[in-house]
Each structure stands twice: as structure tokens, then as C-alpha cells.
Short mmCIF file of C-alpha atoms in Angstrom, two decimals:
data_model
loop_
_atom_site.label_atom_id
_atom_site.label_comp_id
_atom_site.label_asym_id
_atom_site.label_seq_id
_atom_site.Cartn_x
_atom_site.Cartn_y
_atom_site.Cartn_z
CA MET A 1 -18.13 -108.32 7.78
CA LYS A 2 -21.10 -110.68 6.61
CA GLN A 3 -20.69 -114.30 7.23
CA GLN A 4 -20.22 -114.89 3.57
CA ASP A 5 -17.61 -112.70 3.07
CA LEU A 6 -15.82 -114.09 6.46
CA ASP A 7 -16.12 -117.44 4.84
CA GLY A 8 -14.51 -116.49 1.90
CA PHE A 9 -11.66 -114.65 3.52
CA ARG A 10 -11.30 -117.47 5.89
CA GLU A 11 -11.08 -119.94 2.96
CA TYR A 12 -8.51 -117.63 1.22
CA ALA A 13 -6.40 -117.33 4.06
CA THR A 14 -6.32 -120.92 5.09
CA THR A 15 -5.19 -121.95 1.58
CA ARG A 16 -2.79 -119.07 0.82
CA ARG A 17 -0.88 -118.66 4.42
CA GLY A 18 1.74 -121.32 3.64
CA TYR A 19 2.72 -120.07 0.31
CA LEU A 20 2.67 -116.44 1.52
CA ARG A 21 4.74 -117.32 4.32
CA ARG A 22 7.42 -118.96 2.26
CA THR A 23 7.42 -116.04 -0.16
CA ALA A 24 7.66 -113.64 2.80
CA TYR A 25 10.50 -116.02 4.07
CA LEU A 26 12.51 -115.37 0.74
CA LEU A 27 12.05 -111.73 1.15
CA CYS A 28 13.37 -111.32 4.62
CA GLY A 29 15.14 -114.31 5.40
CA ASP A 30 13.56 -114.81 8.90
CA TRP A 31 10.58 -117.12 9.78
CA HIS A 32 9.34 -114.89 12.69
CA LEU A 33 9.51 -111.91 10.60
CA ALA A 34 7.99 -113.69 7.71
CA ASP A 35 4.80 -114.62 9.84
CA ASP A 36 4.47 -111.39 11.31
CA LEU A 37 4.91 -109.59 7.48
CA VAL A 38 2.01 -112.22 6.39
CA GLN A 39 -0.33 -111.48 9.21
CA ASP A 40 -0.20 -107.81 8.56
CA ALA A 41 -0.82 -108.53 4.72
CA LEU A 42 -3.84 -110.69 5.57
CA ALA A 43 -5.22 -108.26 8.04
CA LYS A 44 -5.01 -105.47 5.79
CA LEU A 45 -6.80 -107.63 3.46
CA TYR A 46 -9.48 -108.59 6.09
CA VAL A 47 -10.35 -104.84 6.38
CA ARG A 48 -10.51 -104.39 2.36
CA TRP A 49 -11.70 -108.06 1.58
CA ARG A 50 -15.18 -107.20 0.18
CA ARG A 51 -13.91 -104.37 -2.25
CA VAL A 52 -10.49 -106.64 -3.22
CA ARG A 53 -12.43 -109.70 -3.84
CA ALA A 54 -14.96 -107.89 -5.94
CA LYS A 55 -12.00 -106.45 -8.33
CA GLY A 56 -10.69 -109.84 -8.61
CA THR A 57 -7.30 -108.68 -7.43
CA VAL A 58 -7.09 -110.44 -4.22
CA ASP A 59 -3.66 -112.21 -5.07
CA SER A 60 -2.03 -109.10 -6.41
CA TYR A 61 -3.25 -106.91 -3.35
CA VAL A 62 -1.92 -109.23 -0.40
CA ARG A 63 1.34 -109.69 -2.56
CA LYS A 64 1.66 -105.80 -2.54
CA MET A 65 0.86 -105.29 1.03
CA LEU A 66 3.72 -108.25 1.93
CA VAL A 67 6.11 -106.43 -0.39
CA ASN A 68 5.24 -102.96 1.31
CA GLY A 69 5.44 -104.62 4.49
CA TYR A 70 9.03 -106.34 3.94
CA LEU A 71 10.35 -102.68 2.54
CA ALA A 72 8.98 -101.01 5.39
CA THR A 73 10.84 -102.98 7.88
CA HIS A 74 14.05 -101.86 6.11
CA ARG A 75 13.12 -98.38 6.28
CA ARG A 76 12.53 -98.71 10.17
CA SER A 77 15.72 -97.77 11.73
CA TRP A 78 15.04 -99.67 14.71
CA ARG A 79 14.80 -102.85 12.79
CA ARG A 80 17.65 -102.46 10.51
CA GLU A 81 20.04 -105.50 10.54
CA VAL A 82 23.22 -105.15 12.89
CA SER A 83 26.53 -105.94 12.28
CA THR A 84 28.15 -108.66 14.47
CA PRO A 85 31.46 -110.00 14.61
CA GLN A 86 30.14 -113.76 14.48
CA PRO A 87 27.82 -114.75 11.98
CA PRO A 88 24.18 -115.55 13.35
CA GLU A 89 22.88 -118.78 14.07
CA LEU A 90 22.40 -120.95 10.92
CA ALA A 91 20.33 -123.90 10.39
CA ALA A 92 22.33 -127.19 10.39
CA PRO A 93 23.16 -128.33 6.50
CA SER A 94 20.74 -131.16 6.06
CA SER A 95 22.52 -134.37 4.68
CA THR A 96 21.38 -133.86 1.24
CA ASP A 97 22.60 -130.09 1.16
CA ASP A 98 25.75 -129.61 -0.25
CA GLY A 99 26.35 -126.24 0.74
CA THR A 100 24.19 -124.76 -1.96
CA ARG A 101 21.62 -123.77 0.47
CA GLU A 102 23.87 -121.67 2.74
CA LEU A 103 25.75 -119.82 -0.15
CA LEU A 104 22.25 -119.11 -1.54
CA VAL A 105 21.01 -117.63 1.81
CA ARG A 106 24.45 -115.49 2.14
CA ALA A 107 24.08 -114.63 -1.55
CA LEU A 108 20.56 -113.35 -1.16
CA ALA A 109 21.14 -111.71 2.24
CA GLY A 110 23.85 -109.64 0.54
CA LEU A 111 21.47 -108.38 -2.16
CA PRO A 112 19.73 -104.60 -1.71
CA PRO A 113 15.78 -105.14 -0.30
CA SER A 114 14.47 -103.95 -3.88
CA GLN A 115 16.34 -106.39 -5.89
CA ARG A 116 15.87 -109.27 -3.46
CA THR A 117 12.03 -108.61 -3.91
CA ILE A 118 12.43 -108.59 -7.70
CA ILE A 119 14.39 -111.82 -7.55
CA VAL A 120 11.89 -113.36 -5.51
CA LEU A 121 9.02 -112.19 -7.08
CA ARG A 122 10.17 -113.04 -10.71
CA TYR A 123 11.87 -116.26 -9.90
CA TRP A 124 9.85 -117.57 -7.02
CA ASN A 125 6.25 -116.41 -7.61
CA ASP A 126 6.84 -116.58 -11.31
CA LEU A 127 5.58 -112.88 -12.08
CA SER A 128 6.07 -111.55 -15.40
CA ILE A 129 8.03 -108.23 -15.48
CA GLU A 130 4.77 -106.36 -15.84
CA GLN A 131 3.31 -107.99 -12.87
CA THR A 132 6.53 -107.20 -10.59
CA ALA A 133 6.56 -103.68 -11.83
CA ALA A 134 2.94 -103.13 -10.89
CA THR A 135 3.40 -104.90 -7.33
CA LEU A 136 6.43 -102.62 -6.54
CA GLY A 137 4.80 -99.38 -8.38
CA CYS A 138 8.03 -98.97 -10.47
CA SER A 139 8.69 -99.06 -14.19
CA VAL A 140 9.22 -102.16 -16.38
CA GLY A 141 12.66 -100.88 -17.43
CA ASN A 142 13.56 -100.48 -13.57
CA VAL A 143 12.46 -104.13 -12.95
CA LYS A 144 14.55 -105.60 -15.79
CA SER A 145 17.63 -103.81 -14.82
CA GLN A 146 17.24 -104.35 -11.05
CA ALA A 147 16.43 -108.30 -11.68
CA ALA A 148 19.90 -108.29 -14.06
CA ARG A 149 21.64 -106.59 -11.39
CA GLY A 150 20.18 -108.92 -8.75
CA LEU A 151 21.25 -112.27 -10.84
CA HIS A 152 24.72 -110.47 -11.27
CA HIS A 153 25.42 -110.15 -7.61
CA LEU A 154 24.23 -113.44 -6.73
CA ARG A 155 26.55 -114.83 -9.31
CA ALA A 156 29.38 -112.40 -7.96
CA ALA A 157 28.68 -113.98 -4.51
CA LEU A 158 28.83 -117.32 -5.96
CA ASP A 159 32.30 -116.59 -7.50
CA ALA A 160 33.48 -114.88 -4.37
CA ALA A 161 32.66 -118.31 -2.39
CA MET A 162 33.96 -120.44 -4.73
CA PHE A 163 37.22 -118.33 -4.95
CA GLU A 164 37.50 -118.69 -0.78
CA GLY A 165 36.89 -122.40 -1.33
CA VAL A 166 39.90 -123.05 -3.55
CA GLN A 167 42.00 -121.10 -1.32
CA PRO A 168 45.21 -123.14 0.33
CA MET B 1 42.91 -127.13 -12.58
CA SER B 2 40.95 -125.74 -9.46
CA HIS B 3 40.06 -128.20 -6.74
CA HIS B 4 37.08 -128.03 -4.24
CA PRO B 5 37.19 -129.17 -0.96
CA ALA B 6 34.92 -131.77 0.60
CA GLY B 7 31.58 -129.98 1.73
CA THR B 8 32.03 -127.13 -0.71
CA PRO B 9 29.36 -127.31 -3.43
CA GLU B 10 30.69 -128.31 -7.23
CA PRO B 11 31.06 -125.27 -9.18
CA ALA B 12 29.37 -126.30 -12.44
CA ARG B 13 26.43 -127.14 -10.25
CA LEU B 14 26.16 -124.13 -8.33
CA ARG B 15 26.83 -121.81 -11.94
CA ALA B 16 23.67 -123.61 -12.85
CA ALA B 17 21.60 -123.28 -9.67
CA PHE B 18 22.13 -119.46 -10.00
CA GLU B 19 20.94 -119.46 -13.37
CA PRO B 20 17.47 -117.98 -14.06
CA ALA B 21 15.60 -120.87 -15.20
CA ARG B 22 16.81 -123.09 -12.31
CA LEU B 23 16.66 -120.45 -9.63
CA ARG B 24 13.16 -121.49 -8.14
CA ALA B 25 14.36 -125.09 -7.52
CA ALA B 26 17.13 -123.30 -5.74
CA LEU B 27 14.91 -121.10 -3.84
CA ALA B 28 12.60 -124.01 -2.94
CA THR B 29 15.62 -125.34 -0.93
CA LEU B 30 15.75 -122.39 1.41
CA VAL B 31 11.77 -123.05 2.43
CA ALA B 32 12.14 -126.67 2.59
CA ASP B 33 12.78 -126.62 6.18
CA GLU B 34 9.62 -124.52 6.85
CA PRO B 35 8.79 -124.89 10.59
CA ALA B 36 5.01 -125.04 11.46
CA LEU B 37 3.04 -122.10 11.65
CA PRO B 38 2.61 -120.44 14.72
CA SER B 39 -0.71 -118.64 14.37
CA THR B 40 -4.22 -119.64 13.18
CA VAL B 41 -6.80 -117.82 10.72
CA ASP B 42 -8.69 -116.81 14.07
CA ASP B 43 -5.55 -114.83 14.96
CA VAL B 44 -5.37 -113.00 11.42
CA GLU B 45 -8.78 -112.40 11.69
CA ARG B 46 -8.28 -110.94 15.40
CA ARG B 47 -5.66 -108.85 13.88
CA GLY B 48 -8.06 -107.69 10.98
CA ARG B 49 -11.22 -106.72 13.58
CA ARG B 50 -8.40 -104.78 15.44
CA LEU B 51 -7.19 -102.86 12.14
CA ALA B 52 -10.58 -102.41 11.25
CA ARG B 53 -11.69 -100.74 14.36
CA ARG B 54 -8.65 -98.56 14.44
CA ARG B 55 -9.15 -97.24 10.97
CA LEU B 56 -12.81 -96.23 11.80
CA THR B 57 -11.90 -94.63 15.18
CA GLY B 58 -9.06 -92.81 12.93
CA LEU B 59 -11.93 -91.86 10.51
CA ALA B 60 -14.48 -91.08 13.51
CA ALA B 61 -11.89 -88.73 14.74
CA VAL B 62 -11.53 -87.11 11.53
CA PHE B 63 -15.19 -86.48 11.42
CA LEU B 64 -15.19 -85.16 14.90
CA ILE B 65 -12.67 -82.78 14.15
CA ALA B 66 -14.09 -81.43 11.17
CA GLY B 67 -17.72 -81.37 12.75
CA ALA B 68 -16.37 -79.85 16.05
CA GLY B 69 -14.78 -77.07 14.16
CA VAL B 70 -17.89 -76.11 12.24
CA THR B 71 -20.01 -76.51 15.55
CA VAL B 72 -17.68 -74.34 17.48
CA GLY B 73 -17.50 -71.87 14.64
CA VAL B 74 -21.12 -71.81 14.30
CA VAL B 75 -21.39 -71.11 18.61
CA GLY B 76 -19.05 -68.30 17.77
CA LEU B 77 -21.07 -66.73 15.40
CA THR B 78 -24.52 -67.03 16.90
CA GLY B 79 -23.70 -66.00 20.45
CA PRO B 80 -22.56 -66.76 23.87
CA GLY B 81 -22.64 -70.31 25.14
CA THR B 82 -25.46 -71.08 27.53
CA ASP B 83 -24.81 -74.75 28.75
CA SER B 84 -22.91 -74.24 32.18
CA GLY B 85 -23.17 -77.92 33.13
CA THR B 86 -21.00 -79.21 30.32
CA PRO B 87 -17.54 -77.81 29.53
CA THR B 88 -17.73 -75.90 26.57
CA ALA B 89 -15.34 -75.35 23.69
CA ALA B 90 -12.38 -73.00 24.86
CA GLY B 91 -12.73 -69.83 23.36
CA VAL B 92 -16.62 -69.54 23.17
CA PRO B 93 -17.64 -65.81 23.76
CA GLY B 94 -18.99 -65.38 27.27
CA GLU B 95 -16.16 -67.65 28.79
CA PRO B 96 -14.15 -64.94 30.00
CA ALA B 97 -11.45 -67.36 31.33
CA ALA B 98 -10.98 -69.14 28.13
CA GLU B 99 -8.68 -68.25 25.15
CA ALA B 100 -8.84 -69.75 21.81
CA PRO B 101 -5.73 -71.44 20.80
CA GLY B 102 -5.31 -69.41 17.54
CA GLY B 103 -6.04 -66.14 18.85
CA ASN B 104 -3.20 -63.85 18.74
CA PRO B 105 -1.33 -63.44 22.05
CA ALA B 106 0.40 -60.34 20.89
CA ALA B 107 -3.34 -58.67 20.99
CA GLY B 108 -3.70 -59.57 24.36
CA GLY B 109 -7.02 -60.81 26.15
CA PRO B 110 -9.17 -63.58 25.56
CA ALA B 111 -10.46 -64.72 22.20
CA GLY B 112 -13.85 -63.85 21.71
CA ALA B 113 -13.30 -60.80 24.22
CA ALA B 114 -12.78 -58.40 20.93
CA ASP B 115 -15.38 -56.11 19.85
CA GLY B 116 -18.35 -57.01 17.94
CA PRO B 117 -21.51 -58.38 19.02
CA ALA B 118 -21.18 -61.87 18.56
CA GLY B 119 -17.23 -62.08 19.03
CA VAL B 120 -16.46 -61.84 15.33
CA SER B 121 -14.61 -58.88 14.37
CA ASP B 122 -14.23 -57.49 10.91
CA GLY B 123 -10.72 -57.68 11.02
CA PRO B 124 -8.30 -59.98 9.16
CA ALA B 125 -8.01 -63.68 9.82
CA GLY B 126 -6.22 -64.62 13.12
CA VAL B 127 -7.39 -61.26 14.98
CA PRO B 128 -9.09 -61.89 18.07
CA GLY B 129 -12.74 -62.37 17.54
CA GLY B 130 -12.51 -64.66 14.75
CA PRO B 131 -14.82 -67.58 15.18
CA ALA B 132 -13.80 -69.37 18.63
CA GLY B 133 -12.01 -72.48 18.23
CA VAL B 134 -10.88 -71.94 14.80
CA PRO B 135 -7.54 -70.30 14.43
CA GLY B 136 -7.35 -68.18 11.63
CA GLY B 137 -10.60 -66.39 11.59
CA PRO B 138 -13.16 -67.09 9.36
CA ALA B 139 -11.10 -68.15 6.49
CA GLY B 140 -9.16 -70.44 8.32
CA THR B 141 -9.15 -74.19 9.59
CA GLY B 142 -7.47 -75.82 12.69
CA LEU B 143 -7.59 -78.60 14.81
CA ALA B 144 -10.81 -78.83 16.93
CA VAL B 145 -10.43 -78.13 20.50
CA GLY B 146 -12.01 -80.44 23.12
CA PHE B 147 -11.38 -83.87 24.47
CA PRO B 148 -10.81 -86.38 21.38
CA VAL B 149 -13.40 -89.37 21.30
CA GLY B 150 -10.29 -91.31 20.48
CA SER B 151 -8.76 -90.54 23.83
CA ALA B 152 -11.95 -91.75 25.51
CA VAL B 153 -12.10 -94.97 23.45
CA ASP B 154 -8.80 -95.97 24.07
CA ALA B 155 -9.36 -95.42 27.86
CA VAL B 156 -12.54 -97.39 27.95
CA LEU B 157 -10.71 -100.12 25.99
CA THR B 158 -7.88 -100.39 28.62
CA ALA B 159 -10.65 -100.20 31.67
CA LEU B 160 -12.79 -103.21 30.15
CA PRO B 161 -12.29 -106.44 31.70
CA ALA B 162 -11.02 -109.20 29.42
CA ALA B 163 -14.20 -110.84 28.46
CA VAL B 164 -15.98 -107.77 27.29
CA THR B 165 -14.71 -105.49 24.58
CA LEU B 166 -16.01 -102.56 22.23
CA GLY B 167 -18.01 -103.52 19.30
CA ASP B 168 -17.90 -101.83 16.10
CA LEU B 169 -17.75 -98.15 16.62
CA PRO B 170 -20.46 -96.18 14.26
CA MET B 171 -19.18 -94.11 11.58
CA ASP B 172 -20.70 -90.85 13.01
CA ILE B 173 -19.28 -91.20 16.57
CA HIS B 174 -19.23 -87.92 18.58
CA TRP B 175 -19.85 -86.37 21.66
CA ARG B 176 -23.63 -85.74 22.46
CA GLU B 177 -24.92 -82.60 24.43
CA GLY B 178 -24.13 -83.01 28.28
CA GLY B 179 -20.64 -84.39 27.67
CA ARG B 180 -22.32 -88.04 26.50
CA LEU B 181 -20.70 -90.48 24.24
CA ASP B 182 -22.39 -93.46 23.35
CA LEU B 183 -20.17 -96.70 22.56
CA PRO B 184 -21.20 -100.31 21.64
CA VAL B 185 -19.80 -103.09 23.76
CA THR B 186 -19.94 -107.02 23.32
CA GLY B 187 -19.18 -110.07 25.61
CA GLY B 188 -20.32 -113.27 26.40
CA ALA B 189 -23.67 -111.98 27.81
CA GLY B 190 -24.41 -110.45 24.34
CA GLU B 191 -24.19 -106.56 23.25
CA ALA B 192 -25.04 -103.39 25.21
CA THR B 193 -24.33 -99.67 24.73
CA LEU B 194 -22.09 -97.85 27.15
CA ALA B 195 -22.93 -94.49 27.74
CA LEU B 196 -20.08 -92.13 29.23
CA GLU B 197 -20.93 -88.95 30.67
CA VAL B 198 -17.96 -86.55 30.99
CA THR B 199 -18.89 -83.30 32.94
CA ASP B 200 -16.95 -80.79 34.94
CA GLY B 201 -18.40 -82.73 37.87
CA GLY B 202 -16.94 -85.92 37.08
CA CYS B 203 -17.26 -89.06 34.72
CA ALA B 204 -19.89 -91.48 35.12
CA ALA B 205 -20.68 -94.97 33.12
CA THR B 206 -23.80 -96.56 32.63
CA LEU B 207 -24.81 -99.74 30.70
CA GLU B 208 -27.96 -100.35 28.63
CA PRO B 209 -28.92 -102.77 29.23
CA ALA B 210 -27.35 -103.74 32.29
CA GLY B 211 -25.67 -107.04 32.93
CA LEU B 212 -22.33 -107.21 30.77
CA LEU B 213 -20.40 -105.05 33.39
CA SER B 214 -20.81 -104.84 37.16
CA ALA B 215 -20.98 -101.80 39.14
CA ALA B 216 -17.29 -101.97 40.01
CA GLU B 217 -16.37 -102.29 36.51
CA LEU B 218 -18.23 -99.77 35.34
CA GLU B 219 -16.91 -97.15 37.92
CA THR B 220 -13.64 -98.64 36.65
CA VAL B 221 -14.26 -97.32 33.33
CA ALA B 222 -15.60 -94.12 34.38
CA GLY B 223 -12.74 -93.64 36.14
CA ALA B 224 -10.14 -94.61 33.16
CA VAL B 225 -11.95 -91.86 31.07
CA CYS B 226 -11.80 -89.41 33.98
CA ASP B 227 -7.98 -90.06 34.37
CA ALA B 228 -7.27 -89.59 30.42
CA TRP B 229 -9.86 -86.58 30.61
CA ARG B 230 -7.64 -84.96 33.35
CA ALA B 231 -4.63 -86.11 31.55
CA ALA B 232 -5.54 -84.40 28.39
CA GLY B 233 -5.93 -81.07 30.57
CA SER B 234 -9.56 -81.50 31.45
CA PRO B 235 -10.79 -80.23 27.79
CA ALA B 236 -14.04 -79.19 26.70
CA ILE B 237 -16.47 -81.71 25.68
CA VAL B 238 -17.58 -80.40 22.18
CA PRO B 239 -20.63 -81.88 21.04
CA GLY B 240 -20.33 -82.57 17.39
CA GLY B 241 -20.97 -84.97 14.35
CA PRO B 242 -21.49 -85.22 10.96
CA VAL B 243 -22.87 -81.82 9.50
CA GLY B 244 -25.20 -83.24 6.88
CA GLU B 245 -25.88 -86.67 5.25
CA GLU B 246 -23.34 -85.87 2.33
CA GLN B 247 -19.83 -84.79 2.35
CA PRO B 248 -18.95 -81.19 1.36
CA GLU B 249 -18.64 -80.57 -2.59
CA TYR B 250 -14.86 -79.92 -2.72
CA ALA B 251 -14.81 -79.84 -6.55
CA ASN B 252 -16.98 -76.59 -6.55
CA ARG B 253 -14.26 -74.78 -4.54
#
């Protein structure tokens, strides 16, 4: 890679790494895996940097690599989540957290990967329905229906949590 | 009227948090406690370089397979191999012990031992005597026989000392006549070309210009390549490479 290209790549990676990492965390819910996903996506970008930058599609390319990487981890059997009798270690709620955070973590974790991806792309990355469909390589109608189902699941999880909260 | 115990979120506020318009703020709370980044951009770059190198090696292997298939086919058509110092492709006519992997076992005898002056029969594809090393006869294609460049490259990678690594592999990397393979290596002292030579008699590694690797390290590299070659069953070294400057014209087929 030429020095000029290398400088461009380094600048992009430096400025966007944090944002990509937060997106990856919202997708997978694990900071370690999020780091891995971001490194993978940026390494792929490194290989095709000149071509992707020339097309002006750097953000969408790296986002696609990130999403593909996340969805691939769910397809690999050795990386599938394993049910345990005790809930995994959770971060202690901060003093300002009234419980919303933990509820949201659980609600997101309960979503199927595709719905979770769409929720994150639509409501965290602020992508349009068309951009989300392009990232996932699916139809606009599919994104709409999956987003609606995802929100429905989140609300259902909320109702269930509240129901548990009012039990005597 | 429902009550909610202390510590549980207030329902109306929660419902609002799950509304699309406010979901972003809710998601932001999840990443508020983001830990420090464990890696640097240098790590990403290194990973990218490794990935690029792997892809190049894969591409080179594809070229080699295609090139070796054509080369071996040409050898089979033009006559027996005469290079006795270097292992040649299995199944080349004139090597009575060799058997082409695509030969028909039911027909018996080694491939290339069939009738016909150059080991090519007029029979259907797949019969013994088809171009050596190309299973399925003249009309077929198959995996090239021989020691893969990728295996040799992997062996070198594992044997090189920490301060020295492989440089960017050329697109047309391939085994040369005499079982020779040239690999670029880089290290603190600069760049050099590592020349491997794999023959029946053993393996050798030399460096041009010298300096990056000591004699003992070169011996280690040669030993690793030899081990890999033996582990692969001491296959033939098939000289090959891109056939021409341009890709074949698939569209006209």
C-alpha cells in the first residue's frame, strides 16, 4: 500500500474505530467480541482500501463487513451462546441507572440476530430503510417488517419485565 | 392501580424509551460505560497486511494450479520428461512407477503407459494415457499434482525468526525449474530474496543478499520446508506459472 493510501486508511481507522466499536457492541453485546469484529472489518477494509475509497463507499463497506462478521458468529456453532442456569456476569448498575439499561440489554439479547441488526442500524446508526436493506442485502419490505417485529419484541420484553416487577 | 417496587424503572418512562424516536438515547446508555480500546491502529494494519498476504498466497495457489495443469498437460502431449535431477509430476510418461491420480484404476497399469507415442490415447476422457496429471483426459480439468507453493510458504513462515518475515509475495509466484522457489523476506536489516531448492536429494535455502538470516537459520528454514514436503508425501515439484500475460478468454467459450 502506498504511503498516501496508508495515511488515509490510518486516519479513517483512528477516527471511526470508536464509533464502529460501539455499533459492534450493540450488535453483539460483548466488548471483546466487538473489538474482534471491528478489527476484522477494518482489516478487510485495509485490503480493499484504495478501491473502496475511490468509490466513496468506505462507511457502507465497513458497516457491511461488521454486520456480516456479526451474523457469521451466529452461524458458527462453536460460538453459539450456551444456556446457563445463572445469568452471566452483568455490569453493576450505575447510580443514575433506574434499571432501564439492564432491561434493554436483556430485551436486545432476546432479539434474533437479524432483528437486532436492523434495530441497531436503524435507530443507532440512523440509517434509512433503503440503506439498511442495502447493508443487509435484503429487500426494503423485509427491513420494514423485521424492524416492526423487533420493536414489538422489545415492547413485549418490557411488558414482561414490568409484569414481573408488580408481582407480589 | 399498579405499583412498582423501588429499583424498577417507572413504566411510562420505559415505554417512552422503547419508542423509535427515543430508542437511540436508550441505546446510548448501553455504550456509556465503554472500556478503553485494547488495540491500536497498528494492530489493525498488521491484521490487514496478514489478510492481504493470505489472499495473495491463495491467488498465487490458484494461478499455480491452473498453470501446473496446463504445463503438465503440455509435458504429457510432447513427450517423456527428461529432467532426472528434479522430481517431476506424477504420471508423466516415462516414469513407470508414477500413476496419474485421474487414471482409471480398473484399466490397470500406470497412467501414461498406454499405447500411443506420447502417452495420449484416442479413447474417451479418463482412460489411461490422457494428459498426465489432468484427470479426466484431454477435455477435463483437475487439481494439479505437486507440492503446493502455499505449503512451502507456510513452512517458511513458521521457521523464520521473529525479526524476519515474508515480504509481499509476487502475483506470479511459482516453482521454477530445478525445484526452486524465490520468496521475498524483510527484516530490520532490509530486504532479501530467499531461494528455496527442493530436490530428491534434499532441501536448501540461500539468501541473496546474505545477512538477514544466519546459516543456522537458513538450515532451519530448509529443514522446515523439507519436513512439509515429506509430510505431503514427497510430491513432485511442478514448475509452473502464468501461461501468458492475459487471462484466458472465457467469454468466447
